[in-house]
mmCIF file of C-alpha atoms and ligand atoms in Angstrom:
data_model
loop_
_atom_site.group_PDB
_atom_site.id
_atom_site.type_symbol
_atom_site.label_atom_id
_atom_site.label_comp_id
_atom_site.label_asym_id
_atom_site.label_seq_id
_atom_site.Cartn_x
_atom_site.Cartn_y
_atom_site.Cartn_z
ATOM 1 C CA UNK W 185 19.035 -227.061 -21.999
ATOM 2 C CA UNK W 186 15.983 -228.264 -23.083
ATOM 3 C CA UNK W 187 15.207 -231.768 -24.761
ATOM 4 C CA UNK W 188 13.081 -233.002 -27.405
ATOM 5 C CA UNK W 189 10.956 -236.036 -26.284
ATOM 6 C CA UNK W 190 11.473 -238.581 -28.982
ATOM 7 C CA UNK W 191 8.385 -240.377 -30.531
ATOM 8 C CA UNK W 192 9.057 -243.001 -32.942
ATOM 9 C CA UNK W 193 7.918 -246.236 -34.452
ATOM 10 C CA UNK W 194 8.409 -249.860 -33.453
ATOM 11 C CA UNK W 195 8.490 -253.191 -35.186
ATOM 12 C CA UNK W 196 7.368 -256.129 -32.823
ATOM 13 C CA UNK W 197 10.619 -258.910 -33.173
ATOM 14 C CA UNK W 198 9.026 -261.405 -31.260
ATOM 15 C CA UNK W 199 6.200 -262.196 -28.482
ATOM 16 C CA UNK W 200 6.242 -264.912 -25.291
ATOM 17 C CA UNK W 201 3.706 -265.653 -22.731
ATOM 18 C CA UNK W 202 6.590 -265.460 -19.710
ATOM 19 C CA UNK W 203 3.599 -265.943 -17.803
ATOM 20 C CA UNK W 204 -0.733 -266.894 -18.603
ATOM 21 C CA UNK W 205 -1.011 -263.260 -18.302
ATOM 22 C CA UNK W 206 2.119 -261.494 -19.080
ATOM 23 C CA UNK W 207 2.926 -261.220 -22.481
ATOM 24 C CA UNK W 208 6.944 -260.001 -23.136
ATOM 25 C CA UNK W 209 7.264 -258.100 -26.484
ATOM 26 C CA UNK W 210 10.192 -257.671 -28.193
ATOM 27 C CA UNK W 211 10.414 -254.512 -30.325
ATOM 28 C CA UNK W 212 13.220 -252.895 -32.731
ATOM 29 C CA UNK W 213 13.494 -249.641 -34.804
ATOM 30 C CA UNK W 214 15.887 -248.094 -36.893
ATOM 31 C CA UNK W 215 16.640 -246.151 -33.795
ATOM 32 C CA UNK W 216 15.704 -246.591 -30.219
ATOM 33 C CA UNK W 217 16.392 -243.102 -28.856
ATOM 34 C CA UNK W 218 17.074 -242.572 -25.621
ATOM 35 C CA UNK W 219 17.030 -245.822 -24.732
ATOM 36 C CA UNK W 220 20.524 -246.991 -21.914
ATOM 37 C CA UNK W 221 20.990 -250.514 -21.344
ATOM 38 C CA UNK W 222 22.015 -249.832 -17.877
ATOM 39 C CA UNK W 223 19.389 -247.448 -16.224
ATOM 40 C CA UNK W 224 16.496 -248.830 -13.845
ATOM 41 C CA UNK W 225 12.296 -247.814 -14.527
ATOM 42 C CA UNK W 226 12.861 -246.198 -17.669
ATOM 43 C CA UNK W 227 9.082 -245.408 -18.723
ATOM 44 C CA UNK W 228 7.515 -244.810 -22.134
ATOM 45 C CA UNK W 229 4.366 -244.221 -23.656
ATOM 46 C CA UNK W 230 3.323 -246.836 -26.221
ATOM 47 C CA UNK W 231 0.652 -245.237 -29.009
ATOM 48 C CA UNK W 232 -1.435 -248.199 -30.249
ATOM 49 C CA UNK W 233 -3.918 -248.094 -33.396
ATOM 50 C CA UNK W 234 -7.537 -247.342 -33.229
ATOM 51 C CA UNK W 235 -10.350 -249.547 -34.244
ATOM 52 C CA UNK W 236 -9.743 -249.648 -38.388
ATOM 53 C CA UNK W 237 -6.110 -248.940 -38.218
ATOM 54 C CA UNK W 238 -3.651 -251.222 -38.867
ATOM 55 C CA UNK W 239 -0.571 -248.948 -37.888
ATOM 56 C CA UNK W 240 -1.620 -245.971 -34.774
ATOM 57 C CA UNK W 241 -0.689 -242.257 -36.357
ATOM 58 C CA UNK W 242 1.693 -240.493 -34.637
ATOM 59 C CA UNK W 243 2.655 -237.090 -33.900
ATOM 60 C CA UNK W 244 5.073 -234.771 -35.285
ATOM 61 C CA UNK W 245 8.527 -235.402 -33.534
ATOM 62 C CA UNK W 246 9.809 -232.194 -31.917
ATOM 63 C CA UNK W 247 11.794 -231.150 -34.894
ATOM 64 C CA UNK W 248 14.805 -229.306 -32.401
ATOM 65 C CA UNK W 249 14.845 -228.871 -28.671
ATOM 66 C CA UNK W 250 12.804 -225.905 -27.671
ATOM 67 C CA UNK W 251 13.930 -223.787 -24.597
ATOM 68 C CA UNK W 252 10.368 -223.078 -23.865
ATOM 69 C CA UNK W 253 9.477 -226.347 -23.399
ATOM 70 C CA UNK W 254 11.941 -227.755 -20.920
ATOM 71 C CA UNK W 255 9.761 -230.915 -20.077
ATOM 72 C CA UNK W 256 9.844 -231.405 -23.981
ATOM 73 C CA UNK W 257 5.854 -231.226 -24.013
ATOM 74 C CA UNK W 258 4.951 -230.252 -27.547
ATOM 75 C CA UNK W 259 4.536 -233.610 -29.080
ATOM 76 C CA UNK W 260 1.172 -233.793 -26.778
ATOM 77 C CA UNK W 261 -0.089 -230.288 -28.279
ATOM 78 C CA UNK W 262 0.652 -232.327 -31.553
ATOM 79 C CA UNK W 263 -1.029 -235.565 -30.568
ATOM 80 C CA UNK W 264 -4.065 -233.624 -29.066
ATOM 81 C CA UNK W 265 -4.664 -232.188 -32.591
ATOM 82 C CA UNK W 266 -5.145 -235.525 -34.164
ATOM 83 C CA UNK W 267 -9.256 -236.120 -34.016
ATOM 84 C CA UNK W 268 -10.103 -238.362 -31.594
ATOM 85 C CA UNK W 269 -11.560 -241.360 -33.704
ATOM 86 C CA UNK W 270 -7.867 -241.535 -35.414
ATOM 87 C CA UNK W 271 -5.657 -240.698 -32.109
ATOM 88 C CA UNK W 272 -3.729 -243.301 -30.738
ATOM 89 C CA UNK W 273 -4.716 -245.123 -27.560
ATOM 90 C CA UNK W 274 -1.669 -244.140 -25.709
ATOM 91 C CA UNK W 275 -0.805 -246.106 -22.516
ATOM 92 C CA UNK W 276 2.171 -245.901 -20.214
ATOM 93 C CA UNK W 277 4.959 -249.287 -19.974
ATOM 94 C CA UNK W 278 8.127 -249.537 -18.469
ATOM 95 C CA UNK W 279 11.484 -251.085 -20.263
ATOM 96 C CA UNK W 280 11.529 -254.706 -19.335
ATOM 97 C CA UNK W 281 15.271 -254.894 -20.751
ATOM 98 C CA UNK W 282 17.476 -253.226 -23.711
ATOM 99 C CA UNK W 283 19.876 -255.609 -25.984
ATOM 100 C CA UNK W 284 21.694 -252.934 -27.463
ATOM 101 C CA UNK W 285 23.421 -255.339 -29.513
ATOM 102 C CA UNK W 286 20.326 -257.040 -30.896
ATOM 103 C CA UNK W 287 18.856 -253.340 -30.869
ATOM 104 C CA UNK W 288 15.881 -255.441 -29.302
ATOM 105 C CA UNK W 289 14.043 -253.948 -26.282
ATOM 106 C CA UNK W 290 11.576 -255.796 -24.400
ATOM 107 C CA UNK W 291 8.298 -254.364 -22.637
ATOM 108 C CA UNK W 292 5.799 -256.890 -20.816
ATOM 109 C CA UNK W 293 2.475 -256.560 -20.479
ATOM 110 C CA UNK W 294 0.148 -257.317 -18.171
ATOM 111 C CA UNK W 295 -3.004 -258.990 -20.109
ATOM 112 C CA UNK W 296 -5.803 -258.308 -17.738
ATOM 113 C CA UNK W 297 -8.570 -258.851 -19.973
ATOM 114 C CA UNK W 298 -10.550 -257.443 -23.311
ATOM 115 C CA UNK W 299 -11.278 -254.352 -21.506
ATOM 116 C CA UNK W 300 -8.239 -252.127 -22.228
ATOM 117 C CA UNK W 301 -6.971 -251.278 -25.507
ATOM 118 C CA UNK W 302 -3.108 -252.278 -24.212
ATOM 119 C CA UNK W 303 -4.278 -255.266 -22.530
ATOM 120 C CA UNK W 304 -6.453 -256.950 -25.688
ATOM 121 C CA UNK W 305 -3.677 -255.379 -27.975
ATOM 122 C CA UNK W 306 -1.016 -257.663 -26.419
ATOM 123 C CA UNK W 307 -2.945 -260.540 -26.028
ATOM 124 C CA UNK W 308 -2.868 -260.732 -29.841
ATOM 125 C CA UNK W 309 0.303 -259.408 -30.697
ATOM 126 C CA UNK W 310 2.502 -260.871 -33.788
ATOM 127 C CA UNK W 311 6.088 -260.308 -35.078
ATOM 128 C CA UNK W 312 5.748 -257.306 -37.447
ATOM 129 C CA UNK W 313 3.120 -255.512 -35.729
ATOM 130 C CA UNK W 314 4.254 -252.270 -35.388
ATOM 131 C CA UNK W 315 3.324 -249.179 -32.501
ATOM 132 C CA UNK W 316 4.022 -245.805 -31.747
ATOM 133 C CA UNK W 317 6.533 -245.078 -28.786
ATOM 134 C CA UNK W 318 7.162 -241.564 -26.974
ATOM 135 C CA UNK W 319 10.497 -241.639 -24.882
ATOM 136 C CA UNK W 320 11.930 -242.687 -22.907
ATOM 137 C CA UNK W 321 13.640 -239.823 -21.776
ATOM 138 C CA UNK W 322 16.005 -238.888 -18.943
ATOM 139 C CA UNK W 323 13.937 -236.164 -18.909
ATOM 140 C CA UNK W 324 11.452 -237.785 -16.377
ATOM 141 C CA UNK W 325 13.892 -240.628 -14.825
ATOM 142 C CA UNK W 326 13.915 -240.366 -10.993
ATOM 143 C CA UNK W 327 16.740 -240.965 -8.644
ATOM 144 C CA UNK W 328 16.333 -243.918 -6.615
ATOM 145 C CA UNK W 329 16.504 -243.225 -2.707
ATOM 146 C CA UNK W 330 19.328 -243.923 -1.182
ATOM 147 C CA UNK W 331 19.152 -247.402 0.838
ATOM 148 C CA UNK W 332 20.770 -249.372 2.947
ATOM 149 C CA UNK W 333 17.615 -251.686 2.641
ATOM 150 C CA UNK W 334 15.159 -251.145 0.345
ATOM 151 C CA UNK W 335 11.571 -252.103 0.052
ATOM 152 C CA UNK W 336 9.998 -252.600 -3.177
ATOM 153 C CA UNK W 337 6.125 -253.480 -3.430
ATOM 154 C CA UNK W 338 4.068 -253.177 -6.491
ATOM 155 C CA UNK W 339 1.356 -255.350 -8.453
ATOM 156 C CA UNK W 340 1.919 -257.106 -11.960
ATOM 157 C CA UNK W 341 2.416 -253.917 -13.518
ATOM 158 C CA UNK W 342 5.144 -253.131 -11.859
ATOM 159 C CA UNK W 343 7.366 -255.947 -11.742
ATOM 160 C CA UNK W 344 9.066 -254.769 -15.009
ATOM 161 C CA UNK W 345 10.524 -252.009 -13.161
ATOM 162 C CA UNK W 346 11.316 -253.682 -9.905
ATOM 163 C CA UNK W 347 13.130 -256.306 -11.682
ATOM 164 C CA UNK W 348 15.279 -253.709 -13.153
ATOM 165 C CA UNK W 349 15.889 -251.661 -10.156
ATOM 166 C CA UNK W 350 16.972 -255.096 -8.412
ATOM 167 C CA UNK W 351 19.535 -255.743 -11.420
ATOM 168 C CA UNK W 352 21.047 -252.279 -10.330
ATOM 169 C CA UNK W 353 21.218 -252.140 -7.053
ATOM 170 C CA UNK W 354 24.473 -250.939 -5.834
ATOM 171 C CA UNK W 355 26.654 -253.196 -3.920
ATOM 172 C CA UNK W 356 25.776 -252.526 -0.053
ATOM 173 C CA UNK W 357 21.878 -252.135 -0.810
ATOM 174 C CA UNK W 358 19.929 -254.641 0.232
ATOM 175 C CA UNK W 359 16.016 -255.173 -1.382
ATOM 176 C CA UNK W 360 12.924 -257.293 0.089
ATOM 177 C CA UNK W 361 10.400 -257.292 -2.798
ATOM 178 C CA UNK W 362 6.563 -257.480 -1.933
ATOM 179 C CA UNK W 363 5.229 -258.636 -5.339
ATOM 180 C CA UNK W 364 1.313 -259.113 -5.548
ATOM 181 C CA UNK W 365 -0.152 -261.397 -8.494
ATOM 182 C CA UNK W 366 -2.745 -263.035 -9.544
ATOM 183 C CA UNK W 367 -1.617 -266.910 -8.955
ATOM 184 C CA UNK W 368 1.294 -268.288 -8.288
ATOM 185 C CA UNK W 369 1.610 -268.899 -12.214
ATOM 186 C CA UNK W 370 2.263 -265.678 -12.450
ATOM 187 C CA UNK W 371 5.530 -265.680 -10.387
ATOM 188 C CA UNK W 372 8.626 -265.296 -12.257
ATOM 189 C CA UNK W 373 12.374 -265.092 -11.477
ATOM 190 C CA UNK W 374 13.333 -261.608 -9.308
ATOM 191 C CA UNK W 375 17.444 -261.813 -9.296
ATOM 192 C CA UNK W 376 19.006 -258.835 -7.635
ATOM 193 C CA UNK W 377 22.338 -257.669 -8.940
ATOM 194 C CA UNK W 378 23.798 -256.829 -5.427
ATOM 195 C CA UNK W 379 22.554 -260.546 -4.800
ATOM 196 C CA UNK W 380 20.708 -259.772 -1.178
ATOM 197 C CA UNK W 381 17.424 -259.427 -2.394
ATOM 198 C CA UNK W 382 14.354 -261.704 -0.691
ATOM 199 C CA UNK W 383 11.021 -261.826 -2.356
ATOM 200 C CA UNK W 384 7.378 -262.727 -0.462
ATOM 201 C CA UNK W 385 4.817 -263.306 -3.154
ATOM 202 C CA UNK W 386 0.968 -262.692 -2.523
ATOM 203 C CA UNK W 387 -1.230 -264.419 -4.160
ATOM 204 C CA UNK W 388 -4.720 -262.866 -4.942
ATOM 205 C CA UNK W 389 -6.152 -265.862 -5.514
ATOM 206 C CA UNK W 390 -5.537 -266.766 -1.875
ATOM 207 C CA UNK W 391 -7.208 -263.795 -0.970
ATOM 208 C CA UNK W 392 -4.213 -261.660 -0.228
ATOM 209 C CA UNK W 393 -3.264 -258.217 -0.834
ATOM 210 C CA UNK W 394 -0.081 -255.832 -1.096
ATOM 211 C CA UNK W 395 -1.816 -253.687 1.447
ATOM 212 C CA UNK W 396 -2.405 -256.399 3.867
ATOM 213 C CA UNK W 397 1.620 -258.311 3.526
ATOM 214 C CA UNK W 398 3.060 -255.328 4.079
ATOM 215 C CA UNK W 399 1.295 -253.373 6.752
ATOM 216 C CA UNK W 400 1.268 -257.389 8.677
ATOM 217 C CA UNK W 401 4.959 -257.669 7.947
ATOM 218 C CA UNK W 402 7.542 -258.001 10.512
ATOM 219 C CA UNK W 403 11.296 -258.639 10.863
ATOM 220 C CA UNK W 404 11.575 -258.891 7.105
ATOM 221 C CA UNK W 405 10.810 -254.929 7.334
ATOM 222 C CA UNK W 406 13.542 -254.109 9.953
ATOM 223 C CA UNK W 407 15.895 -251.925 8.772
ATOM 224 C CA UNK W 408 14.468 -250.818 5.702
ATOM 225 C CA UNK W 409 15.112 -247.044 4.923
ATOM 226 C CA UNK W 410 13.545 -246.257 1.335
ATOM 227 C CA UNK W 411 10.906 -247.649 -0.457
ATOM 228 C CA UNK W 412 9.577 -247.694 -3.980
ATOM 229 C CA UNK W 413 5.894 -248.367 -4.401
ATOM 230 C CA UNK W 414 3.747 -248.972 -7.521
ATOM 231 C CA UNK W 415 0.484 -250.510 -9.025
ATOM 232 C CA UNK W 416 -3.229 -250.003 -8.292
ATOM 233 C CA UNK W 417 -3.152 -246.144 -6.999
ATOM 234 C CA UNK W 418 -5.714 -246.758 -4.117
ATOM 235 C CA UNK W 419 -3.005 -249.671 -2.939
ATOM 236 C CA UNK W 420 -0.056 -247.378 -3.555
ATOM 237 C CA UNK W 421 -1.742 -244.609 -1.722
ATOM 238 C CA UNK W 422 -2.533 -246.679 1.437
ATOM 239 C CA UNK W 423 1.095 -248.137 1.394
ATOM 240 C CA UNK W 424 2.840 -244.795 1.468
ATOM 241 C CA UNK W 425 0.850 -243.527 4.230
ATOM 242 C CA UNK W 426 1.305 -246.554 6.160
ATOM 243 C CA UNK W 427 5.054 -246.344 5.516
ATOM 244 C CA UNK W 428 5.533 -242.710 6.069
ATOM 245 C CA UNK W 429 2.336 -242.103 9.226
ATOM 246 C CA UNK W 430 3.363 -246.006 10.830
ATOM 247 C CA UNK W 431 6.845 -247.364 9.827
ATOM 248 C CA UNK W 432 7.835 -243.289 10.077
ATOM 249 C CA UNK W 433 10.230 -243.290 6.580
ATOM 250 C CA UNK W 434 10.876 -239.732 5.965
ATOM 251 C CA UNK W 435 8.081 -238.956 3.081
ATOM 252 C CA UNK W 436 11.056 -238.255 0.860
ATOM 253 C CA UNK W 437 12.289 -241.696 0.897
ATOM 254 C CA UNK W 438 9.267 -243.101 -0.303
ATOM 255 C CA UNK W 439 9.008 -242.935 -3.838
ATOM 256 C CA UNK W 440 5.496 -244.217 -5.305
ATOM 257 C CA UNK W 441 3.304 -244.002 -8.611
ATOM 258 C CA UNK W 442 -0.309 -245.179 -9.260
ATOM 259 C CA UNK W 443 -0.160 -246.872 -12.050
ATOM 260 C CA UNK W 444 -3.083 -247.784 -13.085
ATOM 261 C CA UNK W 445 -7.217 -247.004 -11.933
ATOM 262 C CA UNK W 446 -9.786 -249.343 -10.759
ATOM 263 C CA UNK W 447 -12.555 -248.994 -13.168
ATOM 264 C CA UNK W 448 -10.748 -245.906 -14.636
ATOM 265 C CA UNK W 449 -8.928 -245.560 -18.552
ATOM 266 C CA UNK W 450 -5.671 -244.069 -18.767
ATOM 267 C CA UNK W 451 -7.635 -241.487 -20.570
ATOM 268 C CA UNK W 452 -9.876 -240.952 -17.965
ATOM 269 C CA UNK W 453 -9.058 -236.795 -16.592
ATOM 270 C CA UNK W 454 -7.490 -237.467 -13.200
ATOM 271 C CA UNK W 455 -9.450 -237.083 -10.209
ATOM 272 C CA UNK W 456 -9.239 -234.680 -7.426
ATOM 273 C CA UNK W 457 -7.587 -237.409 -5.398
ATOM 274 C CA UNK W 458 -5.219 -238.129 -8.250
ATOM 275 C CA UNK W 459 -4.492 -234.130 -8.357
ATOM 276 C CA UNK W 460 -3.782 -233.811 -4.677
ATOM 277 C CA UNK W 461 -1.083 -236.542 -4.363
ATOM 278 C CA UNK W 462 0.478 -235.557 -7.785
ATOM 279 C CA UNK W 463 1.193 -231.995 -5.528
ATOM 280 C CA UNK W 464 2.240 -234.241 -2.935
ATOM 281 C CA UNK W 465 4.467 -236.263 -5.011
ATOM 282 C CA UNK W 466 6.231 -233.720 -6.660
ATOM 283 C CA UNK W 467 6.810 -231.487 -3.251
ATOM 284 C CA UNK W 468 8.254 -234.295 -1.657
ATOM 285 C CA UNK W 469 10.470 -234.830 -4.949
ATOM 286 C CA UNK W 470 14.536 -234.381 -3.846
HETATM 287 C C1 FAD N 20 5.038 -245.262 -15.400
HETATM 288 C C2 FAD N 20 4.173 -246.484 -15.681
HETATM 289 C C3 FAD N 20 4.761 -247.675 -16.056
HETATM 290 C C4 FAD N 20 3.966 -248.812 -16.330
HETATM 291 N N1 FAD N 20 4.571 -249.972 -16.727
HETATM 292 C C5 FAD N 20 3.785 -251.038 -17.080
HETATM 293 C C6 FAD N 20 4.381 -252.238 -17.624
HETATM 294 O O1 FAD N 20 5.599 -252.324 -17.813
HETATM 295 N N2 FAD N 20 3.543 -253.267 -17.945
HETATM 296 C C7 FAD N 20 2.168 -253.180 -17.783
HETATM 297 O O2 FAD N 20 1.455 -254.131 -18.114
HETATM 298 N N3 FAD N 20 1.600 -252.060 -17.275
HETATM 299 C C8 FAD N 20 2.369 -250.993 -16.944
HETATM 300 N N4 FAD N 20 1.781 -249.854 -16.476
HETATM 301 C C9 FAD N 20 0.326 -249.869 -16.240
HETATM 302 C C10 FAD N 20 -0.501 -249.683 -17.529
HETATM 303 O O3 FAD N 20 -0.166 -248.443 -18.123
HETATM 304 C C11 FAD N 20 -1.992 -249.698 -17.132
HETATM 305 O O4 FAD N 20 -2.339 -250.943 -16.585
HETATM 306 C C12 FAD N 20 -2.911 -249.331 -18.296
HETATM 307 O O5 FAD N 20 -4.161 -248.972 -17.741
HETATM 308 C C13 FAD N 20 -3.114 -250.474 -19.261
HETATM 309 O O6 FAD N 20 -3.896 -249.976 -20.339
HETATM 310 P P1 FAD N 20 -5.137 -250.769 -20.960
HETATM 311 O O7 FAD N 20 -5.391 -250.129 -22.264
HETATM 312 O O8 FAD N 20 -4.862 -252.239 -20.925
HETATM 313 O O9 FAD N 20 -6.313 -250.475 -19.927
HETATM 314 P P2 FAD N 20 -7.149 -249.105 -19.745
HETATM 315 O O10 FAD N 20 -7.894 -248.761 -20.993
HETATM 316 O O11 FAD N 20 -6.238 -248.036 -19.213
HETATM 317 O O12 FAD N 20 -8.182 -249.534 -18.628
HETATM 318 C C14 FAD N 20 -9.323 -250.347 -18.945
HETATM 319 C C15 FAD N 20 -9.835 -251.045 -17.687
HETATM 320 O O13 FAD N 20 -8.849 -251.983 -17.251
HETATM 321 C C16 FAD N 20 -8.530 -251.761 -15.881
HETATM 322 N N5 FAD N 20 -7.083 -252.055 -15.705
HETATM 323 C C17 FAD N 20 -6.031 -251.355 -16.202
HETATM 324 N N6 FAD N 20 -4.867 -251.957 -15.862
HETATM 325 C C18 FAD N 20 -5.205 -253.057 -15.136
HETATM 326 C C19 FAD N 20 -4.459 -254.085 -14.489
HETATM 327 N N7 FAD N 20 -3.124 -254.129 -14.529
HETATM 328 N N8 FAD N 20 -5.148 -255.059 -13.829
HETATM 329 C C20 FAD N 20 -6.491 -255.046 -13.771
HETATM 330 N N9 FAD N 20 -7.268 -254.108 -14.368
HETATM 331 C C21 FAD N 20 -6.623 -253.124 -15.031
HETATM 332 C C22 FAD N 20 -8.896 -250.290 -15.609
HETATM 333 O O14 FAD N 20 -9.218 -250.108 -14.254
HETATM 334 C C23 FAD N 20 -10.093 -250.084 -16.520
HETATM 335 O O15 FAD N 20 -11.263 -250.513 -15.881
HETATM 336 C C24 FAD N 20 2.545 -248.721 -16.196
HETATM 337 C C25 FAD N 20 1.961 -247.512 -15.828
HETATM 338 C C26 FAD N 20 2.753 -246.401 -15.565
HETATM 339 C C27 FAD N 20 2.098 -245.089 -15.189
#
């Protein structure tokens, strides 16, 4: 049975610099559908206003859901058919945490300068401001791989949801995090809820990269046996074949997402590059 995706408004509650470039946003609604307090990387799509607007406009919720559309897709027909100077700047986040009793979820985002509409949107954000959400939905949540010992590596942007899937772990998994920022300011607390998690930090500023710690890694990789990857696709792209062609995980235990494009908008049309490991993504899905 099919789903409607739901799309939905959200009030901003409150706003803290957790880091000097990671704003966390606290957001409420009437509602927060789909939303578990308990599940790791749940992803949404945040609609933000245009230059003019003070509120984004939205599209039509899927009124019921629709067995034609199993992946609950109509709500982008809908948004597609707002003109383009009033669409939303839509941009993909992940669900920092969910308070169900505050109905309060958090999202943090990474402020990496005027240049995005996201970025320069959270940079300024106040208590009342109010967005556009679509999802989350179970819909388009992944199984994690089964692990013994897990690696997870990812940039800024991903720390939301590696801090989450280390709060889940199951007892018996171990994790060692590869977490690339900008500074050391930017590190933040990583606990793991299985408690055998170990996290090496790189520091751009030092001139290191996610690429580099983990393909010069040693004993802290033995034994690992899944891996989740995400951040700057080029860097995600080069980890999974290193993991898969050099460390020899099976390609199905490496689960990995570009999340973002040097020098590319999320509404930049995806390359040929981006098409070809989208295939490859989805055959090696379980
Ligand atoms: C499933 C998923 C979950 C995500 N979760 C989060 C999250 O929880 N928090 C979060 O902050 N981001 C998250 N991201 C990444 C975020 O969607 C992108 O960084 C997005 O491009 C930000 O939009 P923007 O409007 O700021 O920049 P855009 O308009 O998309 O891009 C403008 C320019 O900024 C550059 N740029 C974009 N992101 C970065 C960056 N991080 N560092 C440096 N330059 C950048 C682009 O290359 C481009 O040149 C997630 C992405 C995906 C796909």
């Amino acid at each position: 049975m099919s789903q409607a995706l739901p799309v939905t408004w959200v009030r901003v509650t409150d706003v803290e610099r957790i880091t000097p470039a990671t704003a966390r946003i606290g957001f409420t609604a009437d509602e927060l559908p789909g939303l578990l307090e308990d599940r790791p990387d749940q992803q949404l799509k945040l609609c933000l206003p245009r230059a003019g607007q003070t509120v984004p406009r939205l599209p039509e919720p899927e009124p019921e859901p629709d067995a034609d559309d199993p992946y609950g897709m109509r709500w982008y027909e809908a948004f597609l058919a707002i003109p383009e100077a009033e669409r939303p700047w839509m941009r993909s986040f992940t669900v920092r945490s969910y308070d169900r009793r505050r109905n309060v979820m958090t999202v943090d985002f990474v402020l990496h300068g005027d240049g995005g509409p996201a970025s320069r949107w959270g940079a300024a954000a106040r208590a009342g401001d109010v967005l556009g959400m679509v999802g989350p939905s179970s819909l388009y949540a992944r199984p994690l791989p089964a692990a013994r010992r897990m690696l997870l590596a990812g940039d800024e942007t991903a720390l939301p949801a590696i801090a989450t899937v280390l709060e889940a772990l199951p007892a018996g998994t171990a994790a060692v995090v590869f977490a690339e920022v900008a500074e050391a300011e930017e590190e933040r607390e990583l606990p793991s809820a299985a408690g055998g998690s170990e996290v090496r930090w790189v520091h751009r500023d030092r001139g290191g990269s996610l690429v580099a710690a983990v393909r010069e890694a040693g004993p802290e990789l033995d034994g690992v046996d899944a891996a989740w990857v995400a951040g700057e696709s080029s860097a995600v792209r080069a980890l999974r074949r290193h993991l898969v062609e050099e460390r020899r995980l099976p390609r199905a235990a490496v689960e990995f997402s570009g999340y973002w494009r040097r020098a590319l908008t999320q509404d930049d049309a995806p390359t040929e590059e981006d098409l070809a490991w989208a295939a490859e993504r989805a055959a090696d899905a379980p």
